Amino acid sequence: MREAYHVELEQLAQHLAGMSAQVADAMEQATKALLDADLALAEKVISNDAKVDDARAECEEQAYALLALQAPVATDLRTVLAAIHAAESLERMGDLALHVAKTARRRHPDPVLPEQVRTYFAQMGDVAVKLARQTQEVIQTKDVEAARSLESDDDQVDDLHRHLFTVIMDKEWPHGVAAAVDVTLLGRFYERYADHAVSVAKRMVFVVTGKMPGYGPDEEL
């Protein structure tokens, strides 16, 4: 019975890792759709979002079944509770990629991004996808040091996001209010995506150590 139970726990972890891969692909494709004004790719991200939602529901159903039927304690209990929270964060990451894709679709055939900010979004997209891939690895390995290293990459996204404000608030900004709003919202989508990746990694640290790493004032437990 215990062997079967631990197989189920491992399956739960693999489902979470699969979700992380899904949302990494979603943001990678959404960023390309944004940069290239690629309507077909944006539509693909939008249609695939339902699969991420289904994956969250499956993870949560499996986690609640383990709580109800196995009454886990200690590390096993932390694993199940962390999985429930991680599935929520991963689903939100998928939603944020969806928002990027919808922005690309809404402005099509026109490009969303003025030329002077394209580089920032290409960089934020690269780092965001890297964070999601690293999160997938952390879920699979439960490597505490790898989990903690995600915060330095998250800082890169935060720095790029802050710099965007200096660009759009410049009195010489020539692209109007609508473009400034798009850039502001898109920057926020990438920032929150990265924050949720770090949150998932922190949950894995909690599984291993029993202690939740510190959170900043704008982060959720």
PDB file of C-alpha atoms in Angstrom:
ATOM      1  CA  MET A   1       0.000   0.000   0.000  1.00  0.00           C
ATOM      2  CA  ARG A   2       2.754   2.466   0.924  1.00  0.00           C
ATOM      3  CA  GLU A   3       4.627   1.714  -2.283  1.00  0.00           C
ATOM      4  CA  ALA A   4       1.501   2.430  -4.336  1.00  0.00           C
ATOM      5  CA  TYR A   5       0.967   5.613  -2.331  1.00  0.00           C
ATOM      6  CA  HIS A   6       4.446   6.910  -3.111  1.00  0.00           C
ATOM      7  CA  VAL A   7       3.932   6.060  -6.773  1.00  0.00           C
ATOM      8  CA  GLU A   8       0.868   8.309  -6.652  1.00  0.00           C
ATOM      9  CA  LEU A   9       2.898  11.102  -5.057  1.00  0.00           C
ATOM     10  CA  GLU A  10       5.477  10.793  -7.829  1.00  0.00           C
ATOM     11  CA  GLN A  11       2.720  10.877 -10.438  1.00  0.00           C
ATOM     12  CA  LEU A  12       1.432  14.076  -8.852  1.00  0.00           C
ATOM     13  CA  ALA A  13       4.886  15.644  -9.140  1.00  0.00           C
ATOM     14  CA  GLN A  14       5.123  14.588 -12.788  1.00  0.00           C
ATOM     15  CA  HIS A  15       1.741  16.165 -13.514  1.00  0.00           C
ATOM     16  CA  LEU A  16       3.011  19.427 -12.020  1.00  0.00           C
ATOM     17  CA  ALA A  17       6.201  19.217 -14.051  1.00  0.00           C
ATOM     18  CA  GLY A  18       4.070  18.671 -17.145  1.00  0.00           C
ATOM     19  CA  MET A  19       2.058  21.786 -16.307  1.00  0.00           C
ATOM     20  CA  SER A  20       5.277  23.760 -15.998  1.00  0.00           C
ATOM     21  CA  ALA A  21       6.339  22.583 -19.454  1.00  0.00           C
ATOM     22  CA  GLN A  22       2.924  23.589 -20.831  1.00  0.00           C
ATOM     23  CA  VAL A  23       3.098  27.127 -19.471  1.00  0.00           C
ATOM     24  CA  ALA A  24       6.712  27.497 -20.633  1.00  0.00           C
ATOM     25  CA  ASP A  25       5.633  26.569 -24.164  1.00  0.00           C
ATOM     26  CA  ALA A  26       2.663  28.927 -23.893  1.00  0.00           C
ATOM     27  CA  MET A  27       4.782  31.942 -22.946  1.00  0.00           C
ATOM     28  CA  GLU A  28       7.421  31.105 -25.539  1.00  0.00           C
ATOM     29  CA  GLN A  29       4.760  30.983 -28.255  1.00  0.00           C
ATOM     30  CA  ALA A  30       2.890  34.027 -26.933  1.00  0.00           C
ATOM     31  CA  THR A  31       6.084  36.090 -26.943  1.00  0.00           C
ATOM     32  CA  LYS A  32       6.835  35.073 -30.524  1.00  0.00           C
ATOM     33  CA  ALA A  33       3.262  35.940 -31.516  1.00  0.00           C
ATOM     34  CA  LEU A  34       3.671  39.327 -29.835  1.00  0.00           C
ATOM     35  CA  LEU A  35       7.005  40.126 -31.479  1.00  0.00           C
ATOM     36  CA  ASP A  36       6.090  38.811 -34.939  1.00  0.00           C
ATOM     37  CA  ALA A  37       2.388  39.765 -35.027  1.00  0.00           C
ATOM     38  CA  ASP A  38       1.732  36.081 -35.669  1.00  0.00           C
ATOM     39  CA  LEU A  39      -2.033  35.592 -35.447  1.00  0.00           C
ATOM     40  CA  ALA A  40      -1.967  31.821 -35.965  1.00  0.00           C
ATOM     41  CA  LEU A  41       0.467  31.353 -33.095  1.00  0.00           C
ATOM     42  CA  ALA A  42      -1.552  33.638 -30.838  1.00  0.00           C
ATOM     43  CA  GLU A  43      -4.671  31.589 -31.592  1.00  0.00           C
ATOM     44  CA  LYS A  44      -2.774  28.405 -30.742  1.00  0.00           C
ATOM     45  CA  VAL A  45      -1.840  29.740 -27.303  1.00  0.00           C
ATOM     46  CA  ILE A  46      -5.417  30.854 -26.697  1.00  0.00           C
ATOM     47  CA  SER A  47      -6.931  27.516 -27.658  1.00  0.00           C
ATOM     48  CA  ASN A  48      -4.358  25.527 -25.660  1.00  0.00           C
ATOM     49  CA  ASP A  49      -5.094  27.390 -22.430  1.00  0.00           C
ATOM     50  CA  ALA A  50      -7.977  25.026 -21.708  1.00  0.00           C
ATOM     51  CA  LYS A  51      -5.449  22.184 -21.489  1.00  0.00           C
ATOM     52  CA  VAL A  52      -3.609  24.019 -18.705  1.00  0.00           C
ATOM     53  CA  ASP A  53      -6.888  24.521 -16.848  1.00  0.00           C
ATOM     54  CA  ASP A  54      -7.677  20.822 -17.222  1.00  0.00           C
ATOM     55  CA  ALA A  55      -4.203  19.902 -15.944  1.00  0.00           C
ATOM     56  CA  ARG A  56      -4.726  22.031 -12.833  1.00  0.00           C
ATOM     57  CA  ALA A  57      -8.066  20.373 -12.167  1.00  0.00           C
ATOM     58  CA  GLU A  58      -6.476  16.944 -12.551  1.00  0.00           C
ATOM     59  CA  CYS A  59      -3.627  17.793 -10.165  1.00  0.00           C
ATOM     60  CA  GLU A  60      -5.980  19.182  -7.558  1.00  0.00           C
ATOM     61  CA  GLU A  61      -8.323  16.211  -7.813  1.00  0.00           C
ATOM     62  CA  GLN A  62      -5.415  13.829  -7.324  1.00  0.00           C
ATOM     63  CA  ALA A  63      -4.056  15.869  -4.402  1.00  0.00           C
ATOM     64  CA  TYR A  64      -7.405  16.022  -2.612  1.00  0.00           C
ATOM     65  CA  ALA A  65      -7.871  12.289  -3.102  1.00  0.00           C
ATOM     66  CA  LEU A  66      -4.503  11.662  -1.458  1.00  0.00           C
ATOM     67  CA  LEU A  67      -5.475  13.908   1.470  1.00  0.00           C
ATOM     68  CA  ALA A  68      -8.802  12.157   1.927  1.00  0.00           C
ATOM     69  CA  LEU A  69      -7.697   8.560   1.461  1.00  0.00           C
ATOM     70  CA  GLN A  70      -4.133   8.459   2.740  1.00  0.00           C
ATOM     71  CA  ALA A  71      -4.057  11.076   5.534  1.00  0.00           C
ATOM     72  CA  PRO A  72      -0.427  11.966   4.772  1.00  0.00           C
ATOM     73  CA  VAL A  73       1.870  13.407   7.442  1.00  0.00           C
ATOM     74  CA  ALA A  74       5.242  15.182   7.545  1.00  0.00           C
ATOM     75  CA  THR A  75       6.989  15.410   4.153  1.00  0.00           C
ATOM     76  CA  ASP A  76       4.175  13.636   2.329  1.00  0.00           C
ATOM     77  CA  LEU A  77       1.648  16.145   3.646  1.00  0.00           C
ATOM     78  CA  ARG A  78       3.874  19.038   2.613  1.00  0.00           C
ATOM     79  CA  THR A  79       4.175  17.516  -0.854  1.00  0.00           C
ATOM     80  CA  VAL A  80       0.424  17.320  -1.321  1.00  0.00           C
ATOM     81  CA  LEU A  81      -0.253  20.809   0.042  1.00  0.00           C
ATOM     82  CA  ALA A  82       2.562  22.283  -2.051  1.00  0.00           C
ATOM     83  CA  ALA A  83       1.139  20.587  -5.135  1.00  0.00           C
ATOM     84  CA  ILE A  84      -2.245  22.258  -4.633  1.00  0.00           C
ATOM     85  CA  HIS A  85      -0.669  25.709  -4.348  1.00  0.00           C
ATOM     86  CA  ALA A  86       1.791  25.063  -7.183  1.00  0.00           C
ATOM     87  CA  ALA A  87      -0.988  23.968  -9.546  1.00  0.00           C
ATOM     88  CA  GLU A  88      -2.763  27.251  -8.879  1.00  0.00           C
ATOM     89  CA  SER A  89       0.377  29.288  -9.619  1.00  0.00           C
ATOM     90  CA  LEU A  90       1.105  27.327 -12.780  1.00  0.00           C
ATOM     91  CA  GLU A  91      -2.453  27.812 -14.002  1.00  0.00           C
ATOM     92  CA  ARG A  92      -2.059  31.555 -13.439  1.00  0.00           C
ATOM     93  CA  MET A  93       1.160  31.493 -15.453  1.00  0.00           C
ATOM     94  CA  GLY A  94      -0.830  29.954 -18.284  1.00  0.00           C
ATOM     95  CA  ASP A  95      -3.416  32.722 -17.946  1.00  0.00           C
ATOM     96  CA  LEU A  96      -0.695  35.377 -18.167  1.00  0.00           C
ATOM     97  CA  ALA A  97       0.663  33.833 -21.367  1.00  0.00           C
ATOM     98  CA  LEU A  98      -2.933  33.811 -22.604  1.00  0.00           C
ATOM     99  CA  HIS A  99      -3.220  37.562 -21.915  1.00  0.00           C
ATOM    100  CA  VAL A 100      -0.073  38.196 -23.978  1.00  0.00           C
ATOM    101  CA  ALA A 101      -1.480  36.157 -26.864  1.00  0.00           C
ATOM    102  CA  LYS A 102      -4.836  37.935 -26.671  1.00  0.00           C
ATOM    103  CA  THR A 103      -3.087  41.302 -26.853  1.00  0.00           C
ATOM    104  CA  ALA A 104      -1.272  40.187 -30.001  1.00  0.00           C
ATOM    105  CA  ARG A 105      -4.571  39.015 -31.484  1.00  0.00           C
ATOM    106  CA  ARG A 106      -6.447  42.184 -30.546  1.00  0.00           C
ATOM    107  CA  ARG A 107      -3.979  44.455 -32.357  1.00  0.00           C
ATOM    108  CA  HIS A 108      -3.451  42.217 -35.389  1.00  0.00           C
ATOM    109  CA  PRO A 109      -2.456  42.914 -38.151  1.00  0.00           C
ATOM    110  CA  ASP A 110      -0.716  45.870 -36.518  1.00  0.00           C
ATOM    111  CA  PRO A 111       2.263  45.166 -34.265  1.00  0.00           C
ATOM    112  CA  VAL A 112       1.605  45.749 -30.579  1.00  0.00           C
ATOM    113  CA  LEU A 113       5.076  46.905 -29.609  1.00  0.00           C
ATOM    114  CA  PRO A 114       6.862  50.039 -30.752  1.00  0.00           C
ATOM    115  CA  GLU A 115      10.333  49.271 -32.014  1.00  0.00           C
ATOM    116  CA  GLN A 116      12.051  50.916 -29.068  1.00  0.00           C
ATOM    117  CA  VAL A 117      10.610  48.427 -26.545  1.00  0.00           C
ATOM    118  CA  ARG A 118      10.769  45.204 -28.567  1.00  0.00           C
ATOM    119  CA  THR A 119      14.172  44.255 -27.161  1.00  0.00           C
ATOM    120  CA  TYR A 120      12.900  44.520 -23.591  1.00  0.00           C
ATOM    121  CA  PHE A 121      10.024  42.164 -24.282  1.00  0.00           C
ATOM    122  CA  ALA A 122      12.223  39.708 -26.144  1.00  0.00           C
ATOM    123  CA  GLN A 123      14.498  39.618 -23.089  1.00  0.00           C
ATOM    124  CA  MET A 124      11.628  39.326 -20.606  1.00  0.00           C
ATOM    125  CA  GLY A 125      10.150  36.516 -22.678  1.00  0.00           C
ATOM    126  CA  ASP A 126      13.443  34.636 -22.732  1.00  0.00           C
ATOM    127  CA  VAL A 127      13.899  34.938 -18.974  1.00  0.00           C
ATOM    128  CA  ALA A 128      10.269  34.053 -18.225  1.00  0.00           C
ATOM    129  CA  VAL A 129      10.466  30.881 -20.301  1.00  0.00           C
ATOM    130  CA  LYS A 130      13.799  30.007 -18.683  1.00  0.00           C
ATOM    131  CA  LEU A 131      12.192  30.372 -15.254  1.00  0.00           C
ATOM    132  CA  ALA A 132       9.362  28.042 -16.190  1.00  0.00           C
ATOM    133  CA  ARG A 133      11.805  25.445 -17.531  1.00  0.00           C
ATOM    134  CA  GLN A 134      13.862  25.723 -14.347  1.00  0.00           C
ATOM    135  CA  THR A 135      10.690  25.329 -12.313  1.00  0.00           C
ATOM    136  CA  GLN A 136       9.928  22.112 -14.174  1.00  0.00           C
ATOM    137  CA  GLU A 137      13.384  20.795 -13.260  1.00  0.00           C
ATOM    138  CA  VAL A 138      13.020  21.850  -9.616  1.00  0.00           C
ATOM    139  CA  ILE A 139       9.675  20.037  -9.346  1.00  0.00           C
ATOM    140  CA  GLN A 140      11.283  16.880 -10.693  1.00  0.00           C
ATOM    141  CA  THR A 141      14.506  17.030  -8.671  1.00  0.00           C
ATOM    142  CA  LYS A 142      13.467  18.973  -5.549  1.00  0.00           C
ATOM    143  CA  ASP A 143      16.871  20.634  -5.735  1.00  0.00           C
ATOM    144  CA  VAL A 144      16.767  23.346  -3.064  1.00  0.00           C
ATOM    145  CA  GLU A 145      19.745  25.313  -4.382  1.00  0.00           C
ATOM    146  CA  ALA A 146      18.335  25.292  -7.914  1.00  0.00           C
ATOM    147  CA  ALA A 147      15.020  26.513  -6.531  1.00  0.00           C
ATOM    148  CA  ARG A 148      16.684  29.380  -4.705  1.00  0.00           C
ATOM    149  CA  SER A 149      18.640  30.376  -7.820  1.00  0.00           C
ATOM    150  CA  LEU A 150      15.417  31.292  -9.624  1.00  0.00           C
ATOM    151  CA  GLU A 151      15.190  34.543  -7.695  1.00  0.00           C
ATOM    152  CA  SER A 152      18.201  36.030  -9.493  1.00  0.00           C
ATOM    153  CA  ASP A 153      16.518  35.442 -12.863  1.00  0.00           C
ATOM    154  CA  ASP A 154      13.288  36.905 -11.489  1.00  0.00           C
ATOM    155  CA  ASP A 155      15.273  40.033 -10.583  1.00  0.00           C
ATOM    156  CA  GLN A 156      16.184  40.418 -14.267  1.00  0.00           C
ATOM    157  CA  VAL A 157      12.502  40.546 -15.195  1.00  0.00           C
ATOM    158  CA  ASP A 158      11.840  43.065 -12.412  1.00  0.00           C
ATOM    159  CA  ASP A 159      14.688  45.280 -13.654  1.00  0.00           C
ATOM    160  CA  LEU A 160      13.428  45.168 -17.250  1.00  0.00           C
ATOM    161  CA  HIS A 161       9.891  45.882 -16.101  1.00  0.00           C
ATOM    162  CA  ARG A 162      11.017  48.932 -14.112  1.00  0.00           C
ATOM    163  CA  HIS A 163      13.034  50.218 -17.051  1.00  0.00           C
ATOM    164  CA  LEU A 164       9.978  50.038 -19.299  1.00  0.00           C
ATOM    165  CA  PHE A 165       8.370  52.720 -17.158  1.00  0.00           C
ATOM    166  CA  THR A 166      11.263  55.092 -17.765  1.00  0.00           C
ATOM    167  CA  VAL A 167      10.762  54.587 -21.503  1.00  0.00           C
ATOM    168  CA  ILE A 168       7.002  55.144 -21.660  1.00  0.00           C
ATOM    169  CA  MET A 169       7.061  58.017 -19.143  1.00  0.00           C
ATOM    170  CA  ASP A 170       9.657  59.914 -21.146  1.00  0.00           C
ATOM    171  CA  LYS A 171       8.145  63.161 -22.437  1.00  0.00           C
ATOM    172  CA  GLU A 172       9.523  62.265 -25.862  1.00  0.00           C
ATOM    173  CA  TRP A 173       7.410  59.064 -26.049  1.00  0.00           C
ATOM    174  CA  PRO A 174       5.899  59.407 -29.548  1.00  0.00           C
ATOM    175  CA  HIS A 175       3.485  56.455 -29.666  1.00  0.00           C
ATOM    176  CA  GLY A 176       0.463  57.737 -27.784  1.00  0.00           C
ATOM    177  CA  VAL A 177      -1.590  56.574 -24.828  1.00  0.00           C
ATOM    178  CA  ALA A 178      -2.892  53.286 -26.306  1.00  0.00           C
ATOM    179  CA  ALA A 179       0.618  51.973 -26.949  1.00  0.00           C
ATOM    180  CA  ALA A 180       1.742  53.078 -23.484  1.00  0.00           C
ATOM    181  CA  VAL A 181      -1.164  51.182 -21.908  1.00  0.00           C
ATOM    182  CA  ASP A 182      -0.362  48.041 -23.919  1.00  0.00           C
ATOM    183  CA  VAL A 183       3.295  48.186 -22.906  1.00  0.00           C
ATOM    184  CA  THR A 184       2.391  48.752 -19.242  1.00  0.00           C
ATOM    185  CA  LEU A 185      -0.030  45.829 -19.107  1.00  0.00           C
ATOM    186  CA  LEU A 186       2.250  43.485 -21.021  1.00  0.00           C
ATOM    187  CA  GLY A 187       5.161  44.297 -18.754  1.00  0.00           C
ATOM    188  CA  ARG A 188       2.996  43.464 -15.764  1.00  0.00           C
ATOM    189  CA  PHE A 189       2.008  40.117 -17.312  1.00  0.00           C
ATOM    190  CA  TYR A 190       5.656  39.085 -17.635  1.00  0.00           C
ATOM    191  CA  GLU A 191       6.519  40.314 -14.158  1.00  0.00           C
ATOM    192  CA  ARG A 192       3.696  38.321 -12.552  1.00  0.00           C
ATOM    193  CA  TYR A 193       4.512  35.235 -14.631  1.00  0.00           C
ATOM    194  CA  ALA A 194       8.077  35.284 -13.261  1.00  0.00           C
ATOM    195  CA  ASP A 195       6.811  35.861  -9.709  1.00  0.00           C
ATOM    196  CA  HIS A 196       4.561  32.796  -9.920  1.00  0.00           C
ATOM    197  CA  ALA A 197       7.470  30.659 -11.173  1.00  0.00           C
ATOM    198  CA  VAL A 198       9.473  31.693  -8.116  1.00  0.00           C
ATOM    199  CA  SER A 199       6.470  30.933  -5.901  1.00  0.00           C
ATOM    200  CA  VAL A 200       6.329  27.371  -7.241  1.00  0.00           C
ATOM    201  CA  ALA A 201      10.048  26.938  -6.600  1.00  0.00           C
ATOM    202  CA  LYS A 202       9.601  28.166  -3.028  1.00  0.00           C
ATOM    203  CA  ARG A 203       6.905  25.547  -2.525  1.00  0.00           C
ATOM    204  CA  MET A 204       9.444  22.885  -3.463  1.00  0.00           C
ATOM    205  CA  VAL A 205      11.878  24.277  -0.898  1.00  0.00           C
ATOM    206  CA  PHE A 206       9.068  23.975   1.650  1.00  0.00           C
ATOM    207  CA  VAL A 207       8.556  20.323   0.703  1.00  0.00           C
ATOM    208  CA  VAL A 208      12.207  19.496   1.331  1.00  0.00           C
ATOM    209  CA  THR A 209      12.993  21.691   4.341  1.00  0.00           C
ATOM    210  CA  GLY A 210       9.621  22.196   6.021  1.00  0.00           C
ATOM    211  CA  LYS A 211      10.277  25.934   6.018  1.00  0.00           C
ATOM    212  CA  MET A 212       8.773  28.484   3.659  1.00  0.00           C
ATOM    213  CA  PRO A 213      11.397  30.913   2.300  1.00  0.00           C
ATOM    214  CA  GLY A 214      10.784  34.589   2.958  1.00  0.00           C
ATOM    215  CA  TYR A 215       8.312  36.470   0.787  1.00  0.00           C
ATOM    216  CA  GLY A 216       8.433  40.074  -0.274  1.00  0.00           C
ATOM    217  CA  PRO A 217       5.562  42.430   0.569  1.00  0.00           C
ATOM    218  CA  ASP A 218       3.783  41.888  -2.780  1.00  0.00           C
ATOM    219  CA  GLU A 219       4.065  38.100  -2.869  1.00  0.00           C
ATOM    220  CA  GLU A 220       1.375  35.664  -1.844  1.00  0.00           C
ATOM    221  CA  LEU A 221       1.758  32.679   0.430  1.00  0.00           C
TER     222      LEU A 221
END
